[in-house]
Amino acid sequence: MKIKLSNTLRTLLLGALLFGSLAHAEVQPLDRVVAIVDNDVIMQSQLDQRVTEVQKSIVKQGANQPPLDVLQQQVLERLILENLQLQIGDRAGVRITDEELNQALETIAQRNNMNLEQLQMALKQDGLSFSAAREQIRREMIISRVRQRRVADRIDVTNQEVKRFMASEHGQLQLSEDFHLANILLPVPEGSTAAVIEKAAIQAQQIYQQLQQGASFADLALSRSSSENALEGGDMGWRKTAQLPPPFDKLIPALAPGQVTQPVRTPGGFLIIKLLEKRGGSNQLRDEVHVRHILIKPSEIRTDAEAQKMAERLYERIVAGEDFSTLAKNFSEDPGSARNGGDLDWVDPGILVPEFQEVMKRTPSGQLSKPFKTGYGWHVLEVLGRRATDSSEQMREQQAMNILRNRKYDEELQGWLREIRDEAYVETKL
């Protein structure tokens, strides 16, 4: 006999079955708040994800993992500081456009000798989604701009400080020439016989001959070297003359980039070093660019979108034939250059913010750039010319200035982070 259930009874039975299954199922914990930070919160899932990323990084470095509770506290504190800076950026109207984000990702890929597709694959292999990495980079760019406005603008380095630093022993060491080096090491164990030493010497000489004939240094380092950096193609990073043991402190400065030393017997074995590139020193040719620009800043009464539209209108007026200098004097909000018609004179690109450098690099001489954004606001620039200048002393002064600014920046940043942390309402629930 077929029993027909009413709709009401069917609903009750289904509800009872569902309740019974839930009663016997394992309870799955939901995400929870681990910190209240002013007007925002940090969730357990955010903390777990960042802890996992840090743990992977520690493994790659070959370091010892700290206790989980210690690591969680350290990571949570970092997330709190990041959150506070993002909230400051949000209130100040700091925004990163998709175009700026795409440019940043392309730059990251290029620095790692990849294209965007290869970067996505590399992130996937590390267990990271491209969309998550993209958003993390956006957050880092916002934080960088917040720090530029709140910290970097408060730093002042006097000419007297620069002169004292350049005259000091530490300053002279810091300003000396830098060498980017790679090495190949054929080990000779302590107490080796003459036959073992001779065999290693012959092998080192054979490698040297291969290098002279055009063989890849990185490939030979990978296959033949026993140095700790063999897997990196022998790359030793940057070294100063004072950091090189004899006789390399005399041999390396005499090399041109791309050249290698002959095999040298050292306590560890036979060593061949290649000079990859050099920088600094007493003789410097500096690339300079003559550029002028107009800066439009977002403010309390002008949104970022309005600043962008204003920069675009000024760009269109210049293209239509209006005088750049006159518009800069009337509208530019860079007080240092506006009175000169936006003219920054001849500048070393290295002293400018990366976004400005990149656009200036892409803009041909005599051409106008389309409006673009930096941490200061929206710019339109015109490249008036390019030249190479022998400016050794100016380069040393600028390098000293940068070193002192970076030192003060680190100190100022730590103080500022303590300020915003102390002034914020933070309640942790870890």
GROMACS .gro file of C-alpha atoms in nm, residues 188-199:
model
   12
  188VAL     CA    1   9.143   2.118  -0.135
  189PRO     CA    2   9.099   1.950   0.207
  190GLU     CA    3   9.343   2.047   0.479
  191GLY     CA    4   9.645   1.816   0.486
  192SER     CA    5   9.600   1.706   0.124
  193THR     CA    6   9.893   1.542  -0.054
  194ALA     CA    7  10.085   1.716  -0.328
  195ALA     CA    8   9.916   1.492  -0.585
  196VAL     CA    9   9.566   1.598  -0.469
  197ILE     CA   10   9.665   1.967  -0.476
  198GLU     CA   11   9.815   1.932  -0.824
  199LYS     CA   12   9.501   1.758  -0.953
   0.00000   0.00000   0.00000
